[in-house]
mmCIF file of N, CA and C and ligand atoms in Angstrom:
data_model
loop_
_atom_site.group_PDB
_atom_site.id
_atom_site.type_symbol
_atom_site.label_atom_id
_atom_site.label_comp_id
_atom_site.label_asym_id
_atom_site.label_seq_id
_atom_site.Cartn_x
_atom_site.Cartn_y
_atom_site.Cartn_z
ATOM 1 N N MET A 1 44.401 399.946 130.254
ATOM 2 C CA MET A 1 42.377 399.828 130.243
ATOM 3 C C MET A 1 41.943 400.611 131.101
ATOM 4 N N THR A 2 40.602 400.875 130.266
ATOM 5 C CA THR A 2 40.153 401.676 130.732
ATOM 6 C C THR A 2 39.066 401.204 130.921
ATOM 7 N N GLN A 3 38.342 402.382 131.367
ATOM 8 C CA GLN A 3 36.494 402.667 132.262
ATOM 9 C C GLN A 3 35.906 402.306 131.209
ATOM 10 N N GLN A 4 34.913 400.999 131.992
ATOM 11 C CA GLN A 4 33.967 400.398 130.888
ATOM 12 C C GLN A 4 32.724 400.888 131.750
ATOM 13 N N THR A 5 32.167 401.890 131.073
ATOM 14 C CA THR A 5 30.700 401.915 131.527
ATOM 15 C C THR A 5 29.231 401.446 131.189
ATOM 16 N N THR A 6 29.154 400.592 130.340
ATOM 17 C CA THR A 6 27.931 400.624 129.473
ATOM 18 C C THR A 6 27.688 399.132 130.021
ATOM 19 N N GLU A 7 26.441 398.951 129.749
ATOM 20 C CA GLU A 7 25.262 398.272 130.474
ATOM 21 C C GLU A 7 25.964 396.656 130.745
ATOM 22 N N SER A 8 26.631 396.230 129.269
ATOM 23 C CA SER A 8 26.795 395.123 128.951
ATOM 24 C C SER A 8 28.525 394.820 129.425
ATOM 25 N N GLN A 9 29.051 395.736 129.989
ATOM 26 C CA GLN A 9 29.882 395.830 130.486
ATOM 27 C C GLN A 9 29.979 397.144 131.231
ATOM 28 N N PRO A 10 29.618 396.725 132.419
ATOM 29 C CA PRO A 10 29.442 397.483 133.677
ATOM 30 C C PRO A 10 30.553 397.567 134.953
ATOM 31 N N TRP A 11 30.722 398.674 134.917
ATOM 32 C CA TRP A 11 32.115 399.295 135.848
ATOM 33 C C TRP A 11 32.225 398.737 137.518
ATOM 34 N N CYS A 12 32.210 397.353 137.767
ATOM 35 C CA CYS A 12 31.742 396.177 139.017
ATOM 36 C C CYS A 12 32.730 396.700 139.969
ATOM 37 N N ILE A 13 31.963 396.264 140.933
ATOM 38 C CA ILE A 13 33.491 395.894 142.546
ATOM 39 C C ILE A 13 34.644 395.695 142.177
ATOM 40 N N PHE A 14 34.700 394.823 141.086
ATOM 41 C CA PHE A 14 35.776 393.752 141.353
ATOM 42 C C PHE A 14 36.624 394.682 140.021
ATOM 43 N N CYS A 15 35.757 395.172 138.645
ATOM 44 C CA CYS A 15 36.444 396.053 137.942
ATOM 45 C C CYS A 15 37.523 397.056 138.705
ATOM 46 N N ARG A 16 36.654 397.520 139.711
ATOM 47 C CA ARG A 16 37.630 398.733 140.466
ATOM 48 C C ARG A 16 38.553 398.515 141.439
ATOM 49 N N ILE A 17 38.411 397.522 141.743
ATOM 50 C CA ILE A 17 39.949 396.988 142.325
ATOM 51 C C ILE A 17 40.693 396.677 141.512
ATOM 52 N N VAL A 18 40.303 395.964 140.451
ATOM 53 C CA VAL A 18 41.393 395.411 139.150
ATOM 54 C C VAL A 18 41.983 396.827 139.120
ATOM 55 N N HIS A 19 41.508 398.010 138.710
ATOM 56 C CA HIS A 19 42.131 398.894 138.209
ATOM 57 C C HIS A 19 42.352 399.825 139.517
ATOM 58 N N GLY A 20 42.218 399.787 140.278
ATOM 59 C CA GLY A 20 42.779 400.441 141.975
ATOM 60 C C GLY A 20 42.107 401.427 142.641
ATOM 61 N N GLN A 21 40.810 401.337 142.054
ATOM 62 C CA GLN A 21 40.126 402.446 142.364
ATOM 63 C C GLN A 21 39.154 402.321 143.168
ATOM 64 N N ALA A 22 38.780 401.120 143.923
ATOM 65 C CA ALA A 22 38.601 400.315 145.724
ATOM 66 C C ALA A 22 39.831 399.583 145.526
ATOM 67 N N SER A 23 39.444 400.077 147.166
ATOM 68 C CA SER A 23 41.123 399.042 147.766
ATOM 69 C C SER A 23 40.573 397.275 148.188
ATOM 70 N N ALA A 24 41.788 397.027 148.154
ATOM 71 C CA ALA A 24 41.784 395.760 148.632
ATOM 72 C C ALA A 24 43.395 395.335 148.639
ATOM 73 N N GLU A 25 43.232 393.628 149.775
ATOM 74 C CA GLU A 25 44.803 393.767 149.730
ATOM 75 C C GLU A 25 45.227 392.698 147.953
ATOM 76 N N ILE A 26 46.345 393.532 147.122
ATOM 77 C CA ILE A 26 46.176 392.637 146.301
ATOM 78 C C ILE A 26 47.299 391.685 146.403
ATOM 79 N N LEU A 27 47.359 389.965 146.063
ATOM 80 C CA LEU A 27 48.493 389.883 146.400
ATOM 81 C C LEU A 27 49.128 389.356 144.749
ATOM 82 N N TYR A 28 48.327 389.892 143.683
ATOM 83 C CA TYR A 28 48.847 389.506 142.539
ATOM 84 C C TYR A 28 48.299 390.074 141.830
ATOM 85 N N GLN A 29 49.481 390.698 140.444
ATOM 86 C CA GLN A 29 48.247 390.790 139.046
ATOM 87 C C GLN A 29 49.530 390.606 138.126
ATOM 88 N N ASP A 30 49.339 390.665 136.628
ATOM 89 C CA ASP A 30 49.646 390.647 135.875
ATOM 90 C C ASP A 30 48.806 391.499 134.868
ATOM 91 N N ASP A 31 49.084 391.222 133.333
ATOM 92 C CA ASP A 31 48.496 391.614 132.071
ATOM 93 C C ASP A 31 46.890 391.065 131.914
ATOM 94 N N MET A 32 46.354 389.723 132.702
ATOM 95 C CA MET A 32 45.227 389.310 132.444
ATOM 96 C C MET A 32 44.683 389.147 133.662
ATOM 97 N N VAL A 33 45.431 388.552 134.799
ATOM 98 C CA VAL A 33 44.795 388.307 136.327
ATOM 99 C C VAL A 33 45.160 389.193 137.077
ATOM 100 N N THR A 34 44.112 388.888 138.261
ATOM 101 C CA THR A 34 44.467 390.111 139.314
ATOM 102 C C THR A 34 43.562 389.097 140.454
ATOM 103 N N ALA A 35 44.650 389.023 141.718
ATOM 104 C CA ALA A 35 44.255 388.625 143.222
ATOM 105 C C ALA A 35 44.639 389.155 144.267
ATOM 106 N N PHE A 36 43.285 388.971 144.971
ATOM 107 C CA PHE A 36 43.286 389.482 146.066
ATOM 108 C C PHE A 36 42.559 389.128 147.268
ATOM 109 N N ARG A 37 42.496 389.384 148.657
ATOM 110 C CA ARG A 37 42.302 388.762 149.991
ATOM 111 C C ARG A 37 40.731 389.125 149.553
ATOM 112 N N ASP A 38 39.491 388.097 150.149
ATOM 113 C CA ASP A 38 38.407 388.602 149.940
ATOM 114 C C ASP A 38 37.905 389.043 151.640
ATOM 115 N N ILE A 39 37.033 390.028 151.670
ATOM 116 C CA ILE A 39 36.585 391.044 152.405
ATOM 117 C C ILE A 39 36.371 390.488 153.754
ATOM 118 N N HIS A 40 35.338 389.047 153.505
ATOM 119 C CA HIS A 40 34.622 388.355 154.268
ATOM 120 C C HIS A 40 35.391 386.909 154.535
ATOM 121 N N PRO A 41 36.519 386.724 154.516
ATOM 122 C CA PRO A 41 37.068 385.429 154.979
ATOM 123 C C PRO A 41 36.500 384.231 154.820
ATOM 124 N N GLN A 42 36.470 383.187 154.111
ATOM 125 C CA GLN A 42 35.767 381.581 154.537
ATOM 126 C C GLN A 42 36.350 380.739 155.308
ATOM 127 N N ALA A 43 37.710 381.002 155.409
ATOM 128 C CA ALA A 43 39.176 380.389 155.481
ATOM 129 C C ALA A 43 40.103 381.209 156.173
ATOM 130 N N PRO A 44 41.626 380.793 156.542
ATOM 131 C CA PRO A 44 42.035 380.859 156.758
ATOM 132 C C PRO A 44 42.739 382.070 155.552
ATOM 133 N N THR A 45 43.076 381.023 154.537
ATOM 134 C CA THR A 45 43.455 381.809 153.375
ATOM 135 C C THR A 45 41.957 381.709 152.592
ATOM 136 N N HIS A 46 41.727 382.563 151.946
ATOM 137 C CA HIS A 46 40.455 382.669 151.149
ATOM 138 C C HIS A 46 40.822 384.036 150.387
ATOM 139 N N VAL A 47 41.402 383.780 148.646
ATOM 140 C CA VAL A 47 41.690 384.224 147.696
ATOM 141 C C VAL A 47 40.758 384.413 146.721
ATOM 142 N N GLN A 48 39.976 385.958 146.165
ATOM 143 C CA GLN A 48 39.588 386.190 144.714
ATOM 144 C C GLN A 48 40.583 385.829 143.797
ATOM 145 N N ILE A 49 40.461 385.535 142.519
ATOM 146 C CA ILE A 49 41.732 385.554 141.201
ATOM 147 C C ILE A 49 40.272 385.925 140.572
ATOM 148 N N VAL A 50 40.539 386.804 139.919
ATOM 149 C CA VAL A 50 39.729 387.400 138.792
ATOM 150 C C VAL A 50 40.179 387.735 137.175
ATOM 151 N N PRO A 51 39.593 387.899 136.126
ATOM 152 C CA PRO A 51 40.386 388.376 135.853
ATOM 153 C C PRO A 51 39.849 389.889 135.252
ATOM 154 N N ASN A 52 41.061 390.698 134.495
ATOM 155 C CA ASN A 52 41.434 392.416 134.676
ATOM 156 C C ASN A 52 39.898 392.292 134.107
ATOM 157 N N GLN A 53 39.787 391.698 132.518
ATOM 158 C CA GLN A 53 38.813 392.393 131.234
ATOM 159 C C GLN A 53 37.229 391.685 132.362
ATOM 160 N N HIS A 54 36.169 392.392 132.159
ATOM 161 C CA HIS A 54 35.292 392.466 133.102
ATOM 162 C C HIS A 54 34.090 391.246 132.494
ATOM 163 N N ILE A 55 33.931 389.876 133.107
ATOM 164 C CA ILE A 55 33.361 388.734 132.604
ATOM 165 C C ILE A 55 32.418 388.605 133.340
ATOM 166 N N PRO A 56 31.228 388.539 133.025
ATOM 167 C CA PRO A 56 29.954 388.398 134.169
ATOM 168 C C PRO A 56 29.878 387.123 135.011
ATOM 169 N N ALA A 57 30.534 386.178 134.192
ATOM 170 C CA ALA A 57 30.303 384.809 134.979
ATOM 171 C C ALA A 57 31.199 383.633 134.206
ATOM 172 N N VAL A 58 30.803 382.503 134.629
ATOM 173 C CA VAL A 58 31.906 381.594 134.541
ATOM 174 C C VAL A 58 30.977 380.761 133.126
ATOM 175 N N ALA A 59 29.696 380.694 132.962
ATOM 176 C CA ALA A 59 28.704 380.414 131.536
ATOM 177 C C ALA A 59 29.338 381.657 131.061
ATOM 178 N N ALA A 60 29.937 382.508 130.940
ATOM 179 C CA ALA A 60 29.982 383.646 129.408
ATOM 180 C C ALA A 60 31.540 383.305 129.302
ATOM 181 N N VAL A 61 32.229 381.874 129.812
ATOM 182 C CA VAL A 61 33.821 381.569 129.020
ATOM 183 C C VAL A 61 33.234 380.876 128.040
ATOM 184 N N THR A 62 34.145 380.775 127.044
ATOM 185 C CA THR A 62 34.776 380.173 125.513
ATOM 186 C C THR A 62 35.390 379.849 125.459
ATOM 187 N N LYS A 63 35.625 378.786 124.818
ATOM 188 C CA LYS A 63 37.024 378.302 123.865
ATOM 189 C C LYS A 63 38.389 379.157 123.708
ATOM 190 N N THR A 64 37.228 380.298 123.221
ATOM 191 C CA THR A 64 38.465 381.248 123.085
ATOM 192 C C THR A 64 39.180 382.019 124.606
ATOM 193 N N ASP A 65 38.634 381.815 125.951
ATOM 194 C CA ASP A 65 39.008 382.625 126.950
ATOM 195 C C ASP A 65 40.235 381.498 127.823
ATOM 196 N N ALA A 66 40.686 380.461 126.798
ATOM 197 C CA ALA A 66 41.151 379.126 127.621
ATOM 198 C C ALA A 66 42.280 379.502 128.324
ATOM 199 N N LYS A 67 43.082 380.493 127.673
ATOM 200 C CA LYS A 67 44.540 381.201 128.349
ATOM 201 C C LYS A 67 43.994 381.843 129.386
ATOM 202 N N LEU A 68 43.003 382.670 129.519
ATOM 203 C CA LEU A 68 42.481 383.179 130.639
ATOM 204 C C LEU A 68 42.977 382.621 132.194
ATOM 205 N N LEU A 69 41.556 380.697 131.069
ATOM 206 C CA LEU A 69 41.473 380.500 132.517
ATOM 207 C C LEU A 69 42.720 379.417 132.810
ATOM 208 N N SER A 70 43.181 378.748 132.374
ATOM 209 C CA SER A 70 44.427 378.543 132.517
ATOM 210 C C SER A 70 45.571 379.688 133.243
ATOM 211 N N ARG A 71 45.374 380.559 132.872
ATOM 212 C CA ARG A 71 46.065 381.478 133.749
ATOM 213 C C ARG A 71 45.862 381.500 135.972
ATOM 214 N N MET A 72 44.461 381.752 135.179
ATOM 215 C CA MET A 72 43.075 381.946 136.367
ATOM 216 C C MET A 72 44.106 381.015 137.916
ATOM 217 N N ILE A 73 44.262 379.518 137.050
ATOM 218 C CA ILE A 73 44.313 378.578 137.573
ATOM 219 C C ILE A 73 45.714 378.571 138.035
ATOM 220 N N ALA A 74 46.743 379.033 137.249
ATOM 221 C CA ALA A 74 48.216 378.467 137.732
ATOM 222 C C ALA A 74 48.384 379.188 138.788
ATOM 223 N N VAL A 75 47.445 380.208 138.742
ATOM 224 C CA VAL A 75 48.322 381.817 139.712
ATOM 225 C C VAL A 75 47.279 381.190 140.481
ATOM 226 N N ALA A 76 46.253 380.632 141.117
ATOM 227 C CA ALA A 76 45.515 380.142 142.151
ATOM 228 C C ALA A 76 46.733 379.167 142.792
ATOM 229 N N ASN A 77 47.472 378.381 142.019
ATOM 230 C CA ASN A 77 48.267 377.228 142.423
ATOM 231 C C ASN A 77 49.480 377.950 143.575
ATOM 232 N N GLN A 78 50.059 379.143 142.299
ATOM 233 C CA GLN A 78 51.571 379.802 143.140
ATOM 234 C C GLN A 78 51.244 380.117 143.841
ATOM 235 N N LEU A 79 50.009 380.864 144.453
ATOM 236 C CA LEU A 79 49.061 381.999 145.992
ATOM 237 C C LEU A 79 48.991 380.686 146.832
ATOM 238 N N ALA A 80 48.484 379.377 146.438
ATOM 239 C CA ALA A 80 48.570 378.477 147.475
ATOM 240 C C ALA A 80 49.957 377.998 147.545
ATOM 241 N N ALA A 81 50.738 377.910 147.079
ATOM 242 C CA ALA A 81 52.109 377.841 147.968
ATOM 243 C C ALA A 81 52.624 378.377 148.491
ATOM 244 N N GLN A 82 52.964 380.225 147.997
ATOM 245 C CA GLN A 82 52.698 381.490 148.603
ATOM 246 C C GLN A 82 52.358 381.446 149.985
ATOM 247 N N GLU A 83 50.456 381.114 149.926
ATOM 248 C CA GLU A 83 50.131 381.345 151.677
ATOM 249 C C GLU A 83 50.549 380.341 152.868
ATOM 250 N N GLY A 84 51.379 378.450 152.208
ATOM 251 C CA GLY A 84 51.668 377.349 152.625
ATOM 252 C C GLY A 84 50.589 376.579 152.378
ATOM 253 N N ILE A 85 50.093 376.420 151.610
ATOM 254 C CA ILE A 85 48.658 375.687 152.102
ATOM 255 C C ILE A 85 48.706 374.425 151.255
ATOM 256 N N ALA A 86 50.098 374.382 149.785
ATOM 257 C CA ALA A 86 50.318 373.532 148.647
ATOM 258 C C ALA A 86 50.146 372.012 149.332
ATOM 259 N N GLN A 87 50.590 371.984 150.637
ATOM 260 C CA GLN A 87 50.580 370.474 151.133
ATOM 261 C C GLN A 87 49.151 370.091 151.802
ATOM 262 N N SER A 88 48.900 370.739 152.398
ATOM 263 C CA SER A 88 47.780 370.578 153.299
ATOM 264 C C SER A 88 46.329 370.573 152.595
ATOM 265 N N GLY A 89 46.205 371.226 151.012
ATOM 266 C CA GLY A 89 45.214 371.162 150.033
ATOM 267 C C GLY A 89 44.764 372.193 150.527
ATOM 268 N N TYR A 90 43.837 372.577 149.451
ATOM 269 C CA TYR A 90 43.100 373.379 148.953
ATOM 270 C C TYR A 90 41.528 373.499 148.062
ATOM 271 N N ARG A 91 40.829 374.384 147.825
ATOM 272 C CA ARG A 91 39.797 374.204 147.313
ATOM 273 C C ARG A 91 39.797 375.666 146.250
ATOM 274 N N LEU A 92 39.896 375.192 144.830
ATOM 275 C CA LEU A 92 39.290 376.429 143.842
ATOM 276 C C LEU A 92 38.012 376.040 143.966
ATOM 277 N N VAL A 93 36.855 377.422 143.955
ATOM 278 C CA VAL A 93 35.584 377.334 143.219
ATOM 279 C C VAL A 93 35.202 378.177 142.894
ATOM 280 N N ILE A 94 34.396 378.333 141.692
ATOM 281 C CA ILE A 94 33.793 379.119 140.673
ATOM 282 C C ILE A 94 31.911 378.918 141.148
ATOM 283 N N ASN A 95 31.732 380.388 141.464
ATOM 284 C CA ASN A 95 29.813 379.790 141.696
ATOM 285 C C ASN A 95 28.866 380.792 140.497
ATOM 286 N N ASN A 96 28.228 379.865 140.040
ATOM 287 C CA ASN A 96 27.769 380.625 138.765
ATOM 288 C C ASN A 96 25.661 380.229 139.228
ATOM 289 N N GLY A 97 25.264 381.682 139.423
ATOM 290 C CA GLY A 97 24.447 382.033 139.570
ATOM 291 C C GLY A 97 23.760 381.917 140.679
ATOM 292 N N PRO A 98 22.750 382.011 141.050
ATOM 293 C CA PRO A 98 21.649 382.718 142.608
ATOM 294 C C PRO A 98 21.902 381.370 143.371
ATOM 295 N N GLN A 99 21.489 380.411 142.486
ATOM 296 C CA GLN A 99 21.384 378.954 143.631
ATOM 297 C C GLN A 99 22.638 378.662 143.987
ATOM 298 N N ALA A 100 23.736 379.337 142.996
ATOM 299 C CA ALA A 100 25.016 378.464 143.659
ATOM 300 C C ALA A 100 25.408 379.756 144.706
ATOM 301 N N GLY A 101 25.032 380.850 144.900
ATOM 302 C CA GLY A 101 25.836 381.783 145.210
ATOM 303 C C GLY A 101 26.234 382.629 145.037
ATOM 304 N N GLN A 102 26.143 383.260 143.893
ATOM 305 C CA GLN A 102 27.059 384.024 143.193
ATOM 306 C C GLN A 102 26.864 385.240 143.176
ATOM 307 N N SER A 103 27.277 385.977 144.073
ATOM 308 C CA SER A 103 26.920 387.513 144.544
ATOM 309 C C SER A 103 27.436 389.004 143.733
ATOM 310 N N VAL A 104 28.747 388.211 143.603
ATOM 311 C CA VAL A 104 29.032 389.273 142.327
ATOM 312 C C VAL A 104 29.349 388.746 141.216
ATOM 313 N N ASN A 105 28.891 389.884 140.602
ATOM 314 C CA ASN A 105 28.703 389.381 138.837
ATOM 315 C C ASN A 105 30.293 390.053 137.687
ATOM 316 N N HIS A 106 31.188 389.692 138.269
ATOM 317 C CA HIS A 106 32.380 389.626 137.629
ATOM 318 C C HIS A 106 32.978 387.839 138.318
ATOM 319 N N LEU A 107 33.446 387.340 136.768
ATOM 320 C CA LEU A 107 34.117 385.374 137.369
ATOM 321 C C LEU A 107 35.175 385.859 138.144
ATOM 322 N N HIS A 108 35.551 384.902 138.619
ATOM 323 C CA HIS A 108 36.087 385.079 140.121
ATOM 324 C C HIS A 108 36.115 383.487 140.511
ATOM 325 N N LEU A 109 37.719 383.259 141.048
ATOM 326 C CA LEU A 109 37.905 382.014 141.107
ATOM 327 C C LEU A 109 38.294 382.081 142.480
ATOM 328 N N HIS A 110 37.766 381.339 143.521
ATOM 329 C CA HIS A 110 37.841 381.473 144.931
ATOM 330 C C HIS A 110 38.909 380.188 144.695
ATOM 331 N N LEU A 111 40.098 381.360 146.127
ATOM 332 C CA LEU A 111 41.041 379.861 146.854
ATOM 333 C C LEU A 111 40.813 379.786 148.158
ATOM 334 N N LEU A 112 40.420 379.240 148.489
ATOM 335 C CA LEU A 112 40.331 378.532 149.886
ATOM 336 C C LEU A 112 40.860 377.819 150.382
ATOM 337 N N GLY A 113 41.866 377.570 151.328
ATOM 338 C CA GLY A 113 42.613 376.704 152.362
ATOM 339 C C GLY A 113 42.462 377.469 153.702
ATOM 340 N N GLY A 114 43.493 376.308 154.558
ATOM 341 C CA GLY A 114 43.903 376.294 155.786
ATOM 342 C C GLY A 114 42.932 375.737 156.877
ATOM 343 N N ARG A 115 42.193 375.123 156.301
ATOM 344 C CA ARG A 115 41.463 374.374 157.399
ATOM 345 C C ARG A 115 41.115 373.649 156.778
ATOM 346 N N ARG A 116 40.212 372.431 157.312
ATOM 347 C CA ARG A 116 39.500 371.112 156.934
ATOM 348 C C ARG A 116 38.448 371.395 156.167
ATOM 349 N N MET A 117 37.983 371.186 155.179
ATOM 350 C CA MET A 117 36.491 371.439 154.637
ATOM 351 C C MET A 117 35.376 370.241 154.370
ATOM 352 N N GLY A 118 34.304 370.452 154.325
ATOM 353 C CA GLY A 118 33.462 369.537 153.963
ATOM 354 C C GLY A 118 33.038 369.166 152.403
ATOM 355 N N TRP A 119 32.542 368.393 152.477
ATOM 356 C CA TRP A 119 31.587 367.947 151.171
ATOM 357 C C TRP A 119 30.271 366.999 151.322
ATOM 358 N N PRO A 120 29.170 367.069 150.637
ATOM 359 C CA PRO A 120 29.414 367.939 150.401
ATOM 360 C C PRO A 120 29.900 369.483 150.521
ATOM 361 N N PRO A 121 29.671 370.562 150.117
ATOM 362 C CA PRO A 121 29.136 371.988 150.043
ATOM 363 C C PRO A 121 28.063 372.359 150.388
ATOM 364 N N GLY A 122 27.691 373.023 151.310
ATOM 365 C CA GLY A 122 26.753 373.613 151.349
ATOM 366 C C GLY A 122 25.873 374.093 150.795
HETATM 367 P P1 5GP B 1 30.520 384.911 145.315
HETATM 368 O O1 5GP B 1 29.321 384.521 146.487
HETATM 369 O O2 5GP B 1 30.243 385.679 143.975
HETATM 370 O O3 5GP B 1 31.170 383.479 144.843
HETATM 371 O O4 5GP B 1 31.772 385.266 145.812
HETATM 372 C C1 5GP B 1 32.348 386.460 145.853
HETATM 373 C C2 5GP B 1 32.831 386.962 147.049
HETATM 374 O O5 5GP B 1 33.363 388.595 147.218
HETATM 375 C C3 5GP B 1 32.661 386.895 148.522
HETATM 376 O O6 5GP B 1 33.182 386.034 148.951
HETATM 377 C C4 5GP B 1 32.768 388.298 148.677
HETATM 378 O O7 5GP B 1 33.275 388.324 150.183
HETATM 379 C C5 5GP B 1 33.542 389.319 148.005
HETATM 380 N N1 5GP B 1 33.461 390.417 147.823
HETATM 381 C C6 5GP B 1 32.492 391.214 147.587
HETATM 382 N N2 5GP B 1 32.203 392.562 147.942
HETATM 383 C C7 5GP B 1 33.828 392.686 147.716
HETATM 384 C C8 5GP B 1 34.937 393.563 148.308
HETATM 385 O O8 5GP B 1 34.608 394.879 148.036
HETATM 386 N N3 5GP B 1 36.561 392.944 148.638
HETATM 387 C C9 5GP B 1 36.759 392.349 148.501
HETATM 388 N N4 5GP B 1 37.943 392.223 148.655
HETATM 389 N N5 5GP B 1 35.801 390.920 148.557
HETATM 390 C C10 5GP B 1 34.753 391.374 148.079
HETATM 391 ZN ZN1 ZN B 2 34.064 394.004 136.817
#
């Protein structure tokens, strides 16, 4: 993977984590996705599953990304089992845009679990 510095492909914080240029507790990595613990966990388990490739938001996903999205969910399920929350339950969240609270413009799937959660989300 090569460094991306153009405006359309910014070298963001999650790109830097994927490429080992910013520190994070990496739990899983393969040719398509990387998973690491959230720096400000909102639950006992709070992991980010991200594409290695810079995709700015879920709104930018197309049908050609089907394999990537299924890989992200499969990795989340695998990590939920590894974290011991597969039976108790967990939540997978993708925030898109400012009103939904997206703060990092690199697609990421939150894996949250280990406590009871409310609904609807705030
Ligand atoms: P969003 O608000 O965009 O849905 O989620 C972004 C998440 O990324 C937040 O939960 C935030 O704590 C996490 N985050 C932001 N910067 C870093 C970082 O440098 N390292 C790690 N591990 N997590 C980060
Ligand atoms: Zn990025």
